[in-house]
Amino acid sequence: MKIIIIANRLPVKIEREEGGFSIVRSEGGLATGLGSLKIDSEIYWVGWPGIYTDDEEEKLQISAQLHKMNLHPVFLSTGQIEHYYEGYSNSTIWPLCHYFFSYMAYRAEYWEAYQEVNSLFCRETIPFIENDDIIWIQDYQLMLLPQIIRSEKPDANIGYFHHIPFPSYELFRVLPEREAVLEGLLGADLIGFHTHDYMRHFISAIFRVLDLNCSLDEINLQDRIVHVDAFPMGINYEQYYNAPALPEVKEKSEMLRNELGDTNVILSVDRLDYSKGILHRLQGFKQFLENHPEYHEKVSLAMIVVPSRDNVDIYADLKTKIDQSISEINGQYSRLGWTPIYYFYRSFSFEELITMYSIADIALVTPLRDGMNLVAKEYLACKGKNSGVLILSEMAGAAIELQDAITINPNDSDEIEGAILEALLMPEQEKKERLQNMQKRISKQSVKKWANDFVKELQSIKTQNREILQKIVGKRQLNQIKTAYDNANARLILLDYDGTLAPFVKKPENAIPSEELVTLLQKMTADRKNKVVINSGRDRQILDKWFEGLGLDFAAEHGIFYKENGQWHKNIEEKVEWDDEIINIIQHTIDKTPRSYLEQKDASLVWHYRKVDVWLAELRAQQLINALIGPCSRLNLQIVPGNKIVEIKPPDFNKGSEVIRRLEDGSYDFVLAIGDDTTDEDMFRALPSGGISIKVGNFSPAAKYRIPLQSSVVPFLTNLIQ
């Protein structure tokens, strides 16, 4: 088994040199985490090598060197780099996911290139994927890739991690290709996010865009379940904790500290990007200087901005505004021997960055939106046993974990100003206590744990999906069931109706049996060895009307009524009189829930919400159940949540009690039950040990087999009786 990491960039730096290329590994957080995996497997990478060449000889030369390192390059043309990377990835998806809708640039060629490059990554990966391999796809540049690989390798074990925020549905829905992007991601078995908020937004989009069934953190597809979970990414804690003790770092730290004297240093580290809140941060610091002159010559802001995409207009404009703002602040407040803002527009080496973390009294981390933000964690680790204060944006994923930071709304310059003052006035003991609490957290939630947790869960899901696949009724399973059917002398066949024999429709009264179904049931009942029962939640009147003359037996309203030998029987003698309180509660829910309605049967009440928006439906269903618990308990009534319904009925009878009654009254050597709903699981559990239970649609541990699609039920039964 090997682990195949597919990312936009390979973890290498390639430079041309005389006679060839020099290739040096760049060990980032992801590479570090994967290097610590507690499984015995080789790790392969697929990605863009970070260098452009259209010379085929050079491509072969680079590939040969990279293959020795288990790295597989995907070479991109200048047009692909422009349209796939700079275009769709960073000018469409990036601003969308960071809530900068107005910055989105959309062009048809961007999307075409995005599709093309995702396919290129697949083409490079497919030749060396083997059955037990783990494929782990990284980030927003490759959101179509899981499904592209799945179409080539249906049994592949695929994970995807989204390193940036996932936006709310209201924002995500503006993306013209929203369906294709979501379907691409659903090629994965496990989809990971940094926080539960992003996870919730993603599941909401799946509900609303693709209309797929989701159960908590699971998305039910025909042949497998996709899991969605939160895995907060960490850092290499030991590396950062120990780094300040490096001789080079110690020397630089002491030199800087001597130069700065008693000045409190506030540190800000960002890549140039509009999502980082740099201008808001500068405004907050300016207000602090305006309103607290007592701190002049005592506090300085060290602002590191790493160059990024400054050839793009939006970024170039941002750079200009940052330069102007810093110039204005320094011009207004500087004194001889004191500079309010030390500004660095360049990349820092690891040792230089550790030095800055070491000397900084306060870290000011205020992105307007950020997937995680590892700068905050790196700063905390580097403080070691010294004190330091973290001011952190509530919009950063890290804020969920780092509860002892001073959290602020990054859009509010007053809050930034107040947080700086609070940090400066914080007692030393409180600083250390807060810091130690956060260090304890991030030392456990490291990048190594992040990688191991993800891979471990992905392996577990693979096992579960294999079990699900084995339950699906294919040719082998059909032959096994048919052999038992053909050899039997007395068969009991129990069939649910809605969602099993007939598809769900907007209006339940329109779910009339098809001619094909009627013909099938006629053939089944014509065989004297068969006792065919439609075991449904429907009322008696509609079952009689739809199946008149077919010689079927029925159980109506979940076993409260049953029909045998042409005669209806009641399992309850007294007519159910519905309490006004219950009717009023349901009516109140209907009034607040457009497109829902009440169905009143002889012995049950059913609130239907199939046509209601999924979020509102979930909310109202839970509210209704909570409101009904009291009166239903007093009146000894059962609340049964079903497939887009909530039913209230007497508790003593269900689809399972009807199975038990039938088995007690007759002797059968073949018992088959098919249903799609949670109420059908009562029927499955009541079957004898040799009984055959088949769940239609979603996976159910209560059923032996599964038919993923309702449309496959009639063909299955047709093949069974041939």
Coordinates of C-alpha atoms in Angstrom, one line a residue, residues 186 202-208 211-220 226 228 614 618 644 698:
L186 CA -18.3 13.7 -3.7
F202 CA -20.6 22.3 2.8
I203 CA -23.4 19.9 3.9
S204 CA -25.9 22.7 3.6
A205 CA -24.8 23.2 0.0
I206 CA -25.0 19.5 -0.7
F207 CA -28.6 19.5 0.6
R208 CA -29.7 22.5 -1.4
D211 CA -30.8 17.5 -3.1
L212 CA -28.9 14.6 -1.5
N213 CA -29.8 12.9 1.7
C214 CA -27.4 13.8 4.5
S215 CA -27.4 12.1 7.9
L216 CA -25.3 14.2 10.3
D217 CA -21.8 13.9 8.9
E218 CA -22.7 11.3 6.2
I219 CA -23.9 11.9 2.6
N220 CA -25.7 8.9 1.2
V226 CA -19.3 10.0 1.8
V228 CA -17.6 14.8 6.1
V614 CA -34.3 21.1 3.8
E618 CA -35.2 19.9 9.8
K644 CA -40.0 13.5 5.2
N698 CA -29.7 4.5 2.0

